[in-house]
PDB file of C-alpha atoms in Angstrom:
ATOM      1  CA  UNK A  29     -25.422 -11.473  -3.993  1.00 46.00           C
ATOM      2  CA  UNK A  30     -24.549 -15.109  -4.569  1.00 48.00           C
ATOM      3  CA  UNK A  31     -23.039 -16.354  -7.803  1.00 46.00           C
ATOM      4  CA  UNK A  32     -25.240 -18.251 -10.198  1.00 47.00           C
ATOM      5  CA  UNK A  33     -24.367 -20.679 -12.931  1.00 48.00           C
ATOM      6  CA  UNK A  34     -24.044 -17.729 -15.306  1.00 50.00           C
ATOM      7  CA  UNK A  35     -20.311 -16.937 -15.356  1.00 55.00           C
ATOM      8  CA  UNK A  36     -21.014 -13.219 -15.888  1.00 60.00           C
ATOM      9  CA  UNK A  37     -22.921 -12.954 -12.590  1.00 63.00           C
ATOM     10  CA  UNK A  38     -21.731 -10.829  -9.731  1.00 65.00           C
ATOM     11  CA  UNK A  39     -20.314 -12.850  -6.842  1.00 67.00           C
ATOM     12  CA  UNK A  40     -19.483 -10.048  -4.429  1.00 90.00           C
ATOM     13  CA  UNK A  41     -15.855  -9.354  -5.348  1.00 92.00           C
ATOM     14  CA  UNK A  42     -14.189  -8.346  -8.578  1.00 93.00           C
ATOM     15  CA  UNK A  43     -11.466 -10.521 -10.056  1.00 93.00           C
ATOM     16  CA  UNK A  44      -8.892  -7.917  -8.953  1.00 94.00           C
ATOM     17  CA  UNK A  45     -10.225  -7.980  -5.373  1.00 93.00           C
ATOM     18  CA  UNK A  46     -10.143 -11.800  -5.268  1.00 93.00           C
ATOM     19  CA  UNK A  47      -6.591 -11.749  -6.658  1.00 93.00           C
ATOM     20  CA  UNK A  48      -5.543  -9.228  -3.978  1.00 94.00           C
ATOM     21  CA  UNK A  49      -7.007 -11.424  -1.225  1.00 92.00           C
ATOM     22  CA  UNK A  50      -5.189 -14.491  -2.585  1.00 93.00           C
ATOM     23  CA  UNK A  51      -1.978 -12.502  -2.767  1.00 92.00           C
ATOM     24  CA  UNK A  52      -2.423 -11.390   0.851  1.00 91.00           C
ATOM     25  CA  UNK A  53      -2.908 -15.012   1.941  1.00 90.00           C
ATOM     26  CA  UNK A  54       0.339 -15.962   0.165  1.00 88.00           C
ATOM     27  CA  UNK A  55       2.126 -13.037   1.855  1.00 83.00           C
ATOM     28  CA  UNK A  56       0.940 -14.135   5.299  1.00 82.00           C
ATOM     29  CA  UNK A  57       1.983 -17.726   4.643  1.00 80.00           C
ATOM     30  CA  UNK A  58       5.426 -16.651   3.411  1.00 75.00           C
ATOM     31  CA  UNK A  59       5.903 -14.308   6.380  1.00 73.00           C
ATOM     32  CA  UNK A  60       5.061 -17.075   8.855  1.00 70.00           C
ATOM     33  CA  UNK A  61       7.854 -19.224   7.387  1.00 68.00           C
ATOM     34  CA  UNK A  62      10.560 -16.628   7.811  1.00 58.00           C
ATOM     35  CA  UNK A  63      13.059 -17.035  10.632  1.00 55.00           C
ATOM     36  CA  UNK A  64      14.900 -14.102  12.239  1.00 69.00           C
ATOM     37  CA  UNK A  65      13.556 -10.595  12.605  1.00 77.00           C
ATOM     38  CA  UNK A  66      16.376  -8.878  10.676  1.00 76.00           C
ATOM     39  CA  UNK A  67      16.222 -11.496   7.930  1.00 83.00           C
ATOM     40  CA  UNK A  68      12.452 -11.118   7.745  1.00 84.00           C
ATOM     41  CA  UNK A  69      12.721  -7.326   7.474  1.00 89.00           C
ATOM     42  CA  UNK A  70      15.263  -7.570   4.652  1.00 90.00           C
ATOM     43  CA  UNK A  71      13.123 -10.139   2.818  1.00 91.00           C
ATOM     44  CA  UNK A  72       9.991  -8.027   3.219  1.00 94.00           C
ATOM     45  CA  UNK A  73      11.713  -4.909   1.906  1.00 96.00           C
ATOM     46  CA  UNK A  74      13.117  -6.907  -1.026  1.00 96.00           C
ATOM     47  CA  UNK A  75       9.579  -8.133  -1.772  1.00 96.00           C
ATOM     48  CA  UNK A  76       8.319  -4.526  -1.745  1.00 98.00           C
ATOM     49  CA  UNK A  77      11.098  -3.403  -4.103  1.00 98.00           C
ATOM     50  CA  UNK A  78      10.374  -6.363  -6.404  1.00 97.00           C
ATOM     51  CA  UNK A  79       6.637  -5.572  -6.433  1.00 97.00           C
ATOM     52  CA  UNK A  80       7.391  -1.938  -7.286  1.00 98.00           C
ATOM     53  CA  UNK A  81       9.642  -3.089 -10.147  1.00 98.00           C
ATOM     54  CA  UNK A  82       6.691  -5.053 -11.617  1.00 97.00           C
ATOM     55  CA  UNK A  83       4.437  -1.979 -11.805  1.00 97.00           C
ATOM     56  CA  UNK A  84       3.509  -0.076 -14.945  1.00 96.00           C
ATOM     57  CA  UNK A  85       6.037   2.727 -15.612  1.00 97.00           C
ATOM     58  CA  UNK A  86       3.920   5.623 -14.275  1.00 96.00           C
ATOM     59  CA  UNK A  87       3.036   3.768 -11.084  1.00 97.00           C
ATOM     60  CA  UNK A  88       6.573   2.435 -10.675  1.00 98.00           C
ATOM     61  CA  UNK A  89       8.098   5.940 -10.741  1.00 97.00           C
ATOM     62  CA  UNK A  90       5.658   7.166  -8.076  1.00 98.00           C
ATOM     63  CA  UNK A  91       6.078   4.030  -5.952  1.00 98.00           C
ATOM     64  CA  UNK A  92       9.883   4.288  -6.043  1.00 98.00           C
ATOM     65  CA  UNK A  93       9.752   7.928  -4.997  1.00 98.00           C
ATOM     66  CA  UNK A  94       7.189   7.237  -2.270  1.00 98.00           C
ATOM     67  CA  UNK A  95       9.288   4.341  -0.971  1.00 98.00           C
ATOM     68  CA  UNK A  96      12.246   6.719  -0.598  1.00 98.00           C
ATOM     69  CA  UNK A  97      10.086   9.439   0.989  1.00 98.00           C
ATOM     70  CA  UNK A  98       8.551   7.069   3.563  1.00 98.00           C
ATOM     71  CA  UNK A  99      11.920   5.513   4.466  1.00 98.00           C
ATOM     72  CA  UNK A 100      13.480   8.965   4.947  1.00 98.00           C
ATOM     73  CA  UNK A 101      10.520  10.384   6.884  1.00 98.00           C
ATOM     74  CA  UNK A 102      10.029   7.391   9.192  1.00 98.00           C
ATOM     75  CA  UNK A 103      12.959   4.953   9.004  1.00 97.00           C
ATOM     76  CA  UNK A 104      11.475   2.903  11.849  1.00 97.00           C
ATOM     77  CA  UNK A 105       8.533   1.812   9.681  1.00 98.00           C
ATOM     78  CA  UNK A 106       8.889  -1.682   8.215  1.00 97.00           C
ATOM     79  CA  UNK A 107       8.267  -2.051   4.473  1.00 98.00           C
ATOM     80  CA  UNK A 108       6.066  -5.044   3.674  1.00 97.00           C
ATOM     81  CA  UNK A 109       3.577  -6.249   1.102  1.00 97.00           C
ATOM     82  CA  UNK A 110      -0.065  -5.849   2.030  1.00 97.00           C
ATOM     83  CA  UNK A 111      -2.661  -7.285  -0.350  1.00 96.00           C
ATOM     84  CA  UNK A 112       0.021  -7.124  -3.020  1.00 95.00           C
ATOM     85  CA  UNK A 113       0.726  -3.444  -2.397  1.00 97.00           C
ATOM     86  CA  UNK A 114       3.802  -1.726  -0.960  1.00 98.00           C
ATOM     87  CA  UNK A 115       3.006  -0.845   2.641  1.00 98.00           C
ATOM     88  CA  UNK A 116       4.809   0.381   5.740  1.00 98.00           C
ATOM     89  CA  UNK A 117       4.089  -1.028   9.177  1.00 98.00           C
ATOM     90  CA  UNK A 118       4.624   0.133  12.731  1.00 97.00           C
ATOM     91  CA  UNK A 119       4.679  -2.558  15.408  1.00 94.00           C
ATOM     92  CA  UNK A 120       3.408  -5.076  12.862  1.00 93.00           C
ATOM     93  CA  UNK A 121       0.367  -3.021  11.833  1.00 97.00           C
ATOM     94  CA  UNK A 122       0.159  -1.396   8.410  1.00 98.00           C
ATOM     95  CA  UNK A 123       0.275   2.367   8.818  1.00 98.00           C
ATOM     96  CA  UNK A 124       0.364   3.510   5.177  1.00 98.00           C
ATOM     97  CA  UNK A 125       0.353   1.997   1.710  1.00 98.00           C
ATOM     98  CA  UNK A 126       0.622   2.713  -2.002  1.00 98.00           C
ATOM     99  CA  UNK A 127      -2.021   1.334  -4.340  1.00 98.00           C
ATOM    100  CA  UNK A 128      -1.082   1.550  -8.001  1.00 97.00           C
ATOM    101  CA  UNK A 129      -3.706   2.697 -10.489  1.00 97.00           C
ATOM    102  CA  UNK A 130      -3.226  -0.602 -12.272  1.00 95.00           C
ATOM    103  CA  UNK A 131      -4.061  -2.665  -9.157  1.00 93.00           C
ATOM    104  CA  UNK A 132      -7.827  -2.155  -9.378  1.00 94.00           C
ATOM    105  CA  UNK A 133      -7.902  -0.583 -12.840  1.00 94.00           C
ATOM    106  CA  UNK A 134      -8.397   2.900 -11.408  1.00 96.00           C
ATOM    107  CA  UNK A 135      -7.656   6.179 -13.144  1.00 96.00           C
ATOM    108  CA  UNK A 136      -5.260   7.211 -10.355  1.00 98.00           C
ATOM    109  CA  UNK A 137      -2.882   5.690  -7.816  1.00 98.00           C
ATOM    110  CA  UNK A 138      -3.585   6.095  -4.109  1.00 98.00           C
ATOM    111  CA  UNK A 139      -1.418   6.745  -1.083  1.00 98.00           C
ATOM    112  CA  UNK A 140      -3.415   5.877   2.017  1.00 98.00           C
ATOM    113  CA  UNK A 141      -3.259   5.529   5.764  1.00 98.00           C
ATOM    114  CA  UNK A 142      -4.901   2.946   8.010  1.00 98.00           C
ATOM    115  CA  UNK A 143      -6.548   3.637  11.347  1.00 95.00           C
ATOM    116  CA  UNK A 144      -3.291   3.190  13.304  1.00 96.00           C
ATOM    117  CA  UNK A 145      -2.017   6.405  11.691  1.00 96.00           C
ATOM    118  CA  UNK A 146      -2.116   9.391  14.020  1.00 87.00           C
ATOM    119  CA  UNK A 147      -3.718  11.846  11.625  1.00 95.00           C
ATOM    120  CA  UNK A 148      -6.787  12.715  13.673  1.00 93.00           C
ATOM    121  CA  UNK A 149      -7.951  16.271  13.089  1.00 92.00           C
ATOM    122  CA  UNK A 150     -11.337  16.854  14.668  1.00 95.00           C
ATOM    123  CA  UNK A 151     -14.215  14.600  13.683  1.00 96.00           C
ATOM    124  CA  UNK A 152     -13.174  14.183  10.033  1.00 95.00           C
ATOM    125  CA  UNK A 153      -9.836  13.968   8.200  1.00 95.00           C
ATOM    126  CA  UNK A 154      -8.504  12.507   4.939  1.00 95.00           C
ATOM    127  CA  UNK A 155      -6.872   9.089   5.021  1.00 96.00           C
ATOM    128  CA  UNK A 156      -6.225   8.512   1.300  1.00 97.00           C
ATOM    129  CA  UNK A 157      -4.840  10.696  -1.458  1.00 98.00           C
ATOM    130  CA  UNK A 158      -5.307  10.246  -5.204  1.00 98.00           C
ATOM    131  CA  UNK A 159      -2.038  10.578  -7.114  1.00 98.00           C
ATOM    132  CA  UNK A 160      -1.546  11.166 -10.813  1.00 97.00           C
ATOM    133  CA  UNK A 161       1.999  12.482 -10.409  1.00 95.00           C
ATOM    134  CA  UNK A 162       4.312  13.635  -7.619  1.00 96.00           C
ATOM    135  CA  UNK A 163       5.854  17.068  -7.322  1.00 97.00           C
ATOM    136  CA  UNK A 164       8.480  18.053  -4.749  1.00 97.00           C
ATOM    137  CA  UNK A 165       5.702  19.798  -2.817  1.00 98.00           C
ATOM    138  CA  UNK A 166       3.617  16.606  -2.856  1.00 98.00           C
ATOM    139  CA  UNK A 167       6.577  14.603  -1.583  1.00 98.00           C
ATOM    140  CA  UNK A 168       7.155  17.131   1.220  1.00 98.00           C
ATOM    141  CA  UNK A 169       3.465  16.945   2.216  1.00 98.00           C
ATOM    142  CA  UNK A 170       3.528  13.135   2.197  1.00 98.00           C
ATOM    143  CA  UNK A 171       6.724  13.121   4.290  1.00 98.00           C
ATOM    144  CA  UNK A 172       5.038  15.441   6.803  1.00 98.00           C
ATOM    145  CA  UNK A 173       1.940  13.205   6.960  1.00 98.00           C
ATOM    146  CA  UNK A 174       4.029  10.037   7.364  1.00 98.00           C
ATOM    147  CA  UNK A 175       6.066  11.592  10.192  1.00 98.00           C
ATOM    148  CA  UNK A 176       2.891  12.685  11.960  1.00 97.00           C
ATOM    149  CA  UNK A 177       1.133   9.357  11.377  1.00 97.00           C
ATOM    150  CA  UNK A 178       4.093   7.337  12.620  1.00 96.00           C
ATOM    151  CA  UNK A 179       4.305   9.404  15.779  1.00 90.00           C
TER     152      UNK A 179
END
């Protein structure tokens, strides 16, 4: 639906979605300016850590723990920002990501996988998990999924 002159009209995307798209464009522009591969990887991980530090306390705790779990489970994945969210890429393609509850004003955070993840299990399988907290069992399950997805 197209926007009208009424500022309360629906224009197709929420403010949060438009902000995420703008943030992704800035990330792509910044990434294209970076020089060496090792330098780029360090900068991208620093950007992920900085983004996590900006999160609300509940999301930040989960994101920090997930960052450690993903790095331990699949150290070859490259941390990077993806639409303003911490993500982990394989061969330049985002494999998994953490979406804070605050990001789109949701009641829960999400840990998700993109289609490059190798999680196929028949004709239907989950690719995103709602998170309200993380137990040791949850972390172990996520580590197992990340290992499998990363191949």
